[in-house]
Short mmCIF file of C-alpha atoms in Angstrom, two decimals:
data_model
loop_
_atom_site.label_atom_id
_atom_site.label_comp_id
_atom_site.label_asym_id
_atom_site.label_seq_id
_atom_site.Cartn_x
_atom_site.Cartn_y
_atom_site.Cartn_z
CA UNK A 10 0.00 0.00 0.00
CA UNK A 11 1.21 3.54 -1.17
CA UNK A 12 2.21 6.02 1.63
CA UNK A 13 2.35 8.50 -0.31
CA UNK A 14 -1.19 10.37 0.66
CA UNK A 15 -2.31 13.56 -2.33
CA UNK A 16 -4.77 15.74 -0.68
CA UNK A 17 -6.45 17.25 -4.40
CA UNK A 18 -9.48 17.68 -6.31
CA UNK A 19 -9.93 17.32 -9.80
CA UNK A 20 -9.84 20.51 -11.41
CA UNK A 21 -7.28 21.99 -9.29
CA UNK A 22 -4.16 23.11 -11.98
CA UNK A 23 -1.49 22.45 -9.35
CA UNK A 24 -3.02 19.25 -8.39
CA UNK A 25 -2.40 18.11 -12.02
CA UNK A 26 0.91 19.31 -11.94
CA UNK A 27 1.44 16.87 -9.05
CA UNK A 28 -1.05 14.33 -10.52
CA UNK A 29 1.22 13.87 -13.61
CA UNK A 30 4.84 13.98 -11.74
CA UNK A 31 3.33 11.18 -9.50
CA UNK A 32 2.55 9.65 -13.27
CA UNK A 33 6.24 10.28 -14.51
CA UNK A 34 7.54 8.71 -11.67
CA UNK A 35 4.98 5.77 -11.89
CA UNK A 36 4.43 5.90 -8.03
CA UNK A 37 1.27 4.73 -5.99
CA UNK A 38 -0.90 7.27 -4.32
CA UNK A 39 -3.72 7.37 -2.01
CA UNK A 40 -6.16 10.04 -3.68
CA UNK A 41 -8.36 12.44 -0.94
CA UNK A 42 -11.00 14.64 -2.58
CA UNK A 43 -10.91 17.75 -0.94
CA UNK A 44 -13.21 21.40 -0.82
CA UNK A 45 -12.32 23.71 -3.30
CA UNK A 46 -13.26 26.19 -1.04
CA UNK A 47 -13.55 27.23 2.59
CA UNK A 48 -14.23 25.42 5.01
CA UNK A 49 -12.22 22.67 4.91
CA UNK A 50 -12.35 21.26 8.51
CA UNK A 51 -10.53 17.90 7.49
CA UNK A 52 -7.34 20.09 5.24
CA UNK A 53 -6.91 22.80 8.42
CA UNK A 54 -6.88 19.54 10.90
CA UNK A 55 -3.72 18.35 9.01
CA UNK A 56 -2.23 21.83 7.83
CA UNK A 57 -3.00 24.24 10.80
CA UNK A 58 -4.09 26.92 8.46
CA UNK A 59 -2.62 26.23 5.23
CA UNK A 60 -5.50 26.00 2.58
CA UNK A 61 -4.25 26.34 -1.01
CA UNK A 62 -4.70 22.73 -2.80
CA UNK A 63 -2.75 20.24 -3.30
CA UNK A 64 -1.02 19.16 -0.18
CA UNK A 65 0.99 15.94 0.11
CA UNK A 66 1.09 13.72 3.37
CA UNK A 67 3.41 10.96 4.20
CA UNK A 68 2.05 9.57 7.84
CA UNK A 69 2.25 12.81 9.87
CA UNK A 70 4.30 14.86 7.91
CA UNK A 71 2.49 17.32 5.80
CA UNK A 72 4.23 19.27 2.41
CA UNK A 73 2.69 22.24 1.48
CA UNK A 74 3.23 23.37 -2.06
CA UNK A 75 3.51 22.29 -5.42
CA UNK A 76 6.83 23.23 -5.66
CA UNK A 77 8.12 21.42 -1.87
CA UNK A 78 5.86 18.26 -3.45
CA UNK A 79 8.23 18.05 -5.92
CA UNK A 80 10.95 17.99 -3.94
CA UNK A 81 10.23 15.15 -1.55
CA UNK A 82 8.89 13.16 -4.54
CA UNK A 83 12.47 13.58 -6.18
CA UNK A 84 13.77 11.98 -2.34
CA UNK A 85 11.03 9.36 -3.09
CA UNK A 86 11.77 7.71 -5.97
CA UNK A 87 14.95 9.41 -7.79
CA UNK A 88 14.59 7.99 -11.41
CA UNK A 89 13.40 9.21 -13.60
CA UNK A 90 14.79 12.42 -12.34
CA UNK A 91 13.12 16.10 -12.07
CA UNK A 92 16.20 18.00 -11.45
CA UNK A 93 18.79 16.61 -14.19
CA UNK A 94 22.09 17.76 -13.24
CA UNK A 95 22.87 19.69 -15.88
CA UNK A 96 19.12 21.72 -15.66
CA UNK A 97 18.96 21.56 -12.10
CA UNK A 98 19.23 25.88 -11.84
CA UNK A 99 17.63 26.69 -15.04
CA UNK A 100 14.97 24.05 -14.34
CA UNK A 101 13.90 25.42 -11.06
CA UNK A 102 13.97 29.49 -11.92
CA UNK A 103 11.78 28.50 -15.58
CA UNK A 104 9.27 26.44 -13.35
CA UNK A 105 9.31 29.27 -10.67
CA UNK A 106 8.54 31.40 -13.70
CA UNK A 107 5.75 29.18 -14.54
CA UNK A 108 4.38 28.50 -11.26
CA UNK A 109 3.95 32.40 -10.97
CA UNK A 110 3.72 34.62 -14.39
CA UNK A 111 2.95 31.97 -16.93
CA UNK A 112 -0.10 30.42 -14.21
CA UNK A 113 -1.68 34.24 -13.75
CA UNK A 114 -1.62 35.10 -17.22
CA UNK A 115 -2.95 31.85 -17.91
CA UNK A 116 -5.93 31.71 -14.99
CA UNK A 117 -6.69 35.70 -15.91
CA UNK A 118 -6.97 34.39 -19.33
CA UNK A 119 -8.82 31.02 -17.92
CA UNK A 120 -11.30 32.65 -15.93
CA UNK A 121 -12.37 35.55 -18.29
CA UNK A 122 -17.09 35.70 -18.13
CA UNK A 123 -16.78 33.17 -21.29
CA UNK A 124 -14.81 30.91 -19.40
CA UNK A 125 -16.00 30.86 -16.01
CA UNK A 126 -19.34 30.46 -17.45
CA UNK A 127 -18.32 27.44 -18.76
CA UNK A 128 -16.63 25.78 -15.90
CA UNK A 129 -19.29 26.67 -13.76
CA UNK A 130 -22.08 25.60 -16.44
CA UNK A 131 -22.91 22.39 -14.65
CA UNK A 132 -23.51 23.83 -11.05
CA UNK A 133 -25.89 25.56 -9.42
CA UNK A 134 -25.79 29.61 -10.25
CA UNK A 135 -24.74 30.30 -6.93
CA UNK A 136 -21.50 27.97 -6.91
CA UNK A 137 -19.81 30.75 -9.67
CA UNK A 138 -20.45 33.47 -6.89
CA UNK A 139 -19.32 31.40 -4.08
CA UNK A 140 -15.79 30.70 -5.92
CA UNK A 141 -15.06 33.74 -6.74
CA UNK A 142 -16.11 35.16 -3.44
CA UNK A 143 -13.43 32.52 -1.79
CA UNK A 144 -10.82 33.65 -4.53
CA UNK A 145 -11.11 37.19 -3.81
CA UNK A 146 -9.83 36.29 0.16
CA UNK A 147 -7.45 34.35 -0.65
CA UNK A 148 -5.81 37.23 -3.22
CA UNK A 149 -5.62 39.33 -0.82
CA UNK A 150 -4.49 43.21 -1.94
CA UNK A 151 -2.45 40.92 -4.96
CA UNK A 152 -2.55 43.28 -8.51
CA UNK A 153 -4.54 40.74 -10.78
CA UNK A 154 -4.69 41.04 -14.80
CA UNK A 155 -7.27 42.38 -16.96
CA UNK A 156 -8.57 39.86 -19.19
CA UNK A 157 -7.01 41.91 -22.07
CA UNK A 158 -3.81 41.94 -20.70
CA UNK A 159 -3.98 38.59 -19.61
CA UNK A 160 -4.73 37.09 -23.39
CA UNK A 161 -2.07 39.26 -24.93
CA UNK A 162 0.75 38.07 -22.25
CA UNK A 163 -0.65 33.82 -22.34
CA UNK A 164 -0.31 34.51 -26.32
CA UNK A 165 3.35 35.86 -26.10
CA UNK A 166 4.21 32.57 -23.32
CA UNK A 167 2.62 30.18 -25.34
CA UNK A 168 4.86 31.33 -28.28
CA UNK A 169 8.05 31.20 -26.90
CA UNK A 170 6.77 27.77 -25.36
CA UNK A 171 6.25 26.21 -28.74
CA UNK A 172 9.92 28.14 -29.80
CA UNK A 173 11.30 25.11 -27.28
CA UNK A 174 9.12 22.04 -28.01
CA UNK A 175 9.76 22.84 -31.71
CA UNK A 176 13.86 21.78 -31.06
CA UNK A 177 13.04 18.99 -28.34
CA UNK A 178 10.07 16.80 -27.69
CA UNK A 179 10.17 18.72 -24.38
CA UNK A 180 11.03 22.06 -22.79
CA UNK A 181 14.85 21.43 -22.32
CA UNK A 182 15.22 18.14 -24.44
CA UNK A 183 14.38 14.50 -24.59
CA UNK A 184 12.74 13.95 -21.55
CA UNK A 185 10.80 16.33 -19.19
CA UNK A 186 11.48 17.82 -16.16
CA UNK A 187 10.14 19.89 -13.58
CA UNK A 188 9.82 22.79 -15.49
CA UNK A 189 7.46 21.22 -18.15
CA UNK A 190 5.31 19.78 -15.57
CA UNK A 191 5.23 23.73 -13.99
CA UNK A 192 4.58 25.00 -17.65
CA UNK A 193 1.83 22.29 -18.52
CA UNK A 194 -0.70 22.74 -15.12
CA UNK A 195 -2.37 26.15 -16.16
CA UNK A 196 -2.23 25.05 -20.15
CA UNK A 197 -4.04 22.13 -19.07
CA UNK A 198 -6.58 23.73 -17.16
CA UNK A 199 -7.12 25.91 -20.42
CA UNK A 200 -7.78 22.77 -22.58
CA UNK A 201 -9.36 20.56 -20.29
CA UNK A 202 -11.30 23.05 -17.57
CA UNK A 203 -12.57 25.42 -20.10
CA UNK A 204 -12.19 23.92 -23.58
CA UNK A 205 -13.52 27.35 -25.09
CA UNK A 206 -11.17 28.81 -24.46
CA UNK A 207 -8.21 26.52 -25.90
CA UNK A 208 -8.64 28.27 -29.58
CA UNK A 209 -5.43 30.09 -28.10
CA UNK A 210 -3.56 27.08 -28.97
CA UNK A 211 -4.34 27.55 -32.83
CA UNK A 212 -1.28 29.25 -33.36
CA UNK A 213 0.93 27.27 -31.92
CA UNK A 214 0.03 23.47 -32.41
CA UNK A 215 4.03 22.53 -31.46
CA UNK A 216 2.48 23.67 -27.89
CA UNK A 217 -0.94 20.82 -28.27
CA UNK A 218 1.78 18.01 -29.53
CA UNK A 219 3.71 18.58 -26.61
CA UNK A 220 0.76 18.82 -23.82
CA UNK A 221 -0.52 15.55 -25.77
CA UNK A 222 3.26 13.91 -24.85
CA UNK A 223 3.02 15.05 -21.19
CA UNK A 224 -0.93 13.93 -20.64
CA UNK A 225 0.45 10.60 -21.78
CA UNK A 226 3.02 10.21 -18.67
CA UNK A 227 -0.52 9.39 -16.91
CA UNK A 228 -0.98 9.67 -13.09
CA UNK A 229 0.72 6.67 -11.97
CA UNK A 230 -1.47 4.09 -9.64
CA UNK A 231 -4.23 5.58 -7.46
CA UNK A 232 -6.26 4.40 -4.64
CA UNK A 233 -9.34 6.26 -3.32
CA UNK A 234 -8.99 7.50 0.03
CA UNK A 235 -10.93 9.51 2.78
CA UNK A 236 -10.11 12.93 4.23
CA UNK A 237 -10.86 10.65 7.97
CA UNK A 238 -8.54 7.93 7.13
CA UNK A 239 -5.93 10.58 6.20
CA UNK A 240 -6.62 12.17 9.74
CA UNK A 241 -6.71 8.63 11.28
CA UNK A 242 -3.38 7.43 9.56
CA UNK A 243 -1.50 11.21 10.98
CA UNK A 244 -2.95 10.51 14.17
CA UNK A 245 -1.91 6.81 14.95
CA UNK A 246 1.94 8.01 13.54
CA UNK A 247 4.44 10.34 14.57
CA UNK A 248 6.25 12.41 12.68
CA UNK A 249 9.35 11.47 10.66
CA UNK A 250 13.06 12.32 12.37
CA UNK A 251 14.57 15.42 11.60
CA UNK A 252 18.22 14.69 9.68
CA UNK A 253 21.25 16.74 8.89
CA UNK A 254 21.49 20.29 9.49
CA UNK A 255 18.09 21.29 10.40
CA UNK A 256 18.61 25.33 11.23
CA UNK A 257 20.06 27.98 8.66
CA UNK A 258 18.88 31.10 10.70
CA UNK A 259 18.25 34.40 8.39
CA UNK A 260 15.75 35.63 10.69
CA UNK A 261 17.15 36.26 14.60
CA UNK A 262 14.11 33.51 15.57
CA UNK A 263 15.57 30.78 17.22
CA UNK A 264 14.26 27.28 16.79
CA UNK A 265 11.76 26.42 19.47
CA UNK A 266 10.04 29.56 18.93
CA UNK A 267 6.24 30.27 18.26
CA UNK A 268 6.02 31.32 14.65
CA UNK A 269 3.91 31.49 11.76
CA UNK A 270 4.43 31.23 8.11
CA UNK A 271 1.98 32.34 5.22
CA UNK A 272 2.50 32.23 1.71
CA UNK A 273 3.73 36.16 0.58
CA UNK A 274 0.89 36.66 -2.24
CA UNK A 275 -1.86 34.09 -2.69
CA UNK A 276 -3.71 32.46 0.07
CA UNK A 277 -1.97 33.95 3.29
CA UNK A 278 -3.71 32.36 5.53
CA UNK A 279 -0.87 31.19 8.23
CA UNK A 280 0.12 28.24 10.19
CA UNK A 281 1.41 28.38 13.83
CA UNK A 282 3.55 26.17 15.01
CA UNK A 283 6.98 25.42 16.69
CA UNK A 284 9.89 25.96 14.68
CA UNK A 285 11.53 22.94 14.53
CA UNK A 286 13.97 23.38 11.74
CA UNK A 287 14.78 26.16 9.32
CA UNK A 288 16.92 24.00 6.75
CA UNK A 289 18.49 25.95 3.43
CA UNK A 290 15.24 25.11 1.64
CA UNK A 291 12.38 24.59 3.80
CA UNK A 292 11.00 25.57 7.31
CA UNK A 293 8.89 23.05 9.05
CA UNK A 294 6.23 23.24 12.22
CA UNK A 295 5.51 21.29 15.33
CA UNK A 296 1.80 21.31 15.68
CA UNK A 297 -0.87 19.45 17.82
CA UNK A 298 -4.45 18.90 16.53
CA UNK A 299 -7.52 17.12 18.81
CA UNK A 300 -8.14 15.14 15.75
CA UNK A 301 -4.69 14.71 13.83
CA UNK A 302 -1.99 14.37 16.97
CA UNK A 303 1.24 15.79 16.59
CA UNK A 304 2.41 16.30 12.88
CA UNK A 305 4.97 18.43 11.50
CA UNK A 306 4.20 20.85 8.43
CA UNK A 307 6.49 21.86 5.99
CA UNK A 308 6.75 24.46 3.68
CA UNK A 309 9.31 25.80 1.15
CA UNK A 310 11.05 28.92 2.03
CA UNK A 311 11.07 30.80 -1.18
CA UNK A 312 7.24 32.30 -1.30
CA UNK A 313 6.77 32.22 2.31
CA UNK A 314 7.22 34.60 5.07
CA UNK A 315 8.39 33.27 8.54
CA UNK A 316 7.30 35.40 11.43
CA UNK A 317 7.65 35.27 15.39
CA UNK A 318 3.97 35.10 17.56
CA UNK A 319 4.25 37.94 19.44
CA UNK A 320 4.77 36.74 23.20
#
């Protein structure tokens, strides 16, 4: 049985971006259907706060982040690789890129009336409302794009996307790594969320031949799960032991200390926690819930803010 738990829902674009390196890799996974919007009682019991989607656990540890998720699925199972040695820099900064310009041009783009009429078309009127209500608190005082703006940049991205599939039957050569699978998420949600909108692609079928190549890396094995047995499973563990050096202090806030960290733009809702290590790359929370136990909660550093809880 997979341990490997993917806290998701189905039209979430960083879910698929997970979804498919979990395919690449041809790992098992335990699949939990989550809210795509507030409240989610079972998600906060687990993350403490965090509420952005997907999440991954591994018995009471708890990655938040797309970009983290890749990470500890690279320490899973290391071949076939995400991070080839020779990309490993330029890989990481052009799925940053992705993760960040390329998704908000894309979901301003996405989520134009047209489109959100149509992903919404099979729910009741008020579900449309009730979205973009939730969106709107999670962006916070973030600068969005006018739809206008938004078509003209996704038109420029897709371009110089198909510039690089045209040399390599992926973004940096024979086989993919994390960058394409940061670059395909908000394409995909584009062809597959709101399929009126994908006559953007016309111009630049290198782009389709190239989605169609990634799509067919699959989502390795999945087994249905609840959000109770993924509490349950957290709650009968402890977390996993803390290795190497655990504490790169940029900050002045010792480990041990009451904190909280929130993403910096999109969904800042924060966690609080104990600090119980501040590594190069990651910082990572001691938490108690009445219905989880003890886990610990990770998070990436870049895109977060780490802050002391006033005493």
């Amino acid at each position: 049985m997979s341990h490997l738990i993917l806290h998701h829902y189905p039209s979430s674009p960083f879910s698929e971006k997970i979804r498919l390196a979990l395919g690449y890799k041809q790992l098992a996974w335990k699949s939990v259907i989550i809210p795509s919007v507030m409240p989610k009682p079972d998600v906060v019991a687990l993350t403490g706060g965090y509420r952005k989607t997907p999440f991954l656990q591994i018995g009471a540890d708890i990655y938040c982040d797309s970009a983290l998720i890749c990470d500890v699925l690279e320490h899973e199972q290391p071949e076939p690789v995400l991070y080839p040695p020779h990309l490993k820099g330029v890989a990481r900064v052009f799925a940053q890129w992705a993760d960040t310009t390329l998704f908000w041009a894309a979901m301003a783009y996405n989520l134009q009336p047209k489109g959100a009429a149509v992903l919404f078309a099979q729910l009741p009127a008020e579900a449309a409302q009730v979205f973009a209500a939730d969106r709107r608190a999670m962006s916070g005082n973030m600068q969005r794009h006018r739809p206008e703006d938004a078509t003209a940049a996704y038109r420029s991205y897709l371009r110089r996307i198909a510039h690089m599939v045209e040399e390599h039957d992926f973004l940096f050569g024979t086989e993919p790594c994390v960058a394409d699978f940061a670059t395909y998420h908000p394409l995909w949600f584009t062809r597959q969320c709101v399929p009126l909108m994908s006559e953007i692609f016309a111009a630049t079928p290198a782009v389709l031949e190239w989605m169609d190549r990634m799509a067919a890396l699959g989502h390795g094995r999945m087994e249905r799960f609840s959000a109770q047995d993924a509490i349950t499973v957290a709650a009968g563990m402890d977390p996993l032991p803390l290795v190497g050096d655990v504490f790169q202090d940029e900050h002045g806030i010792p480990l041990g200390s009451q904190v909280t960290i929130a993403a910096e733009t999109f969904g800042t809702e924060p966690t609080e926690g104990e600090l119980v290590a501040a590594t190069r790359t990651r910082y990572t929370l001691r938490r108690t819930d009445p219905r989880a136990g003890t886990v610990h909660v990770h998070f990436p550093r870049i895109g977060y803010a780490l802050r002391a809880v006033a005493g």
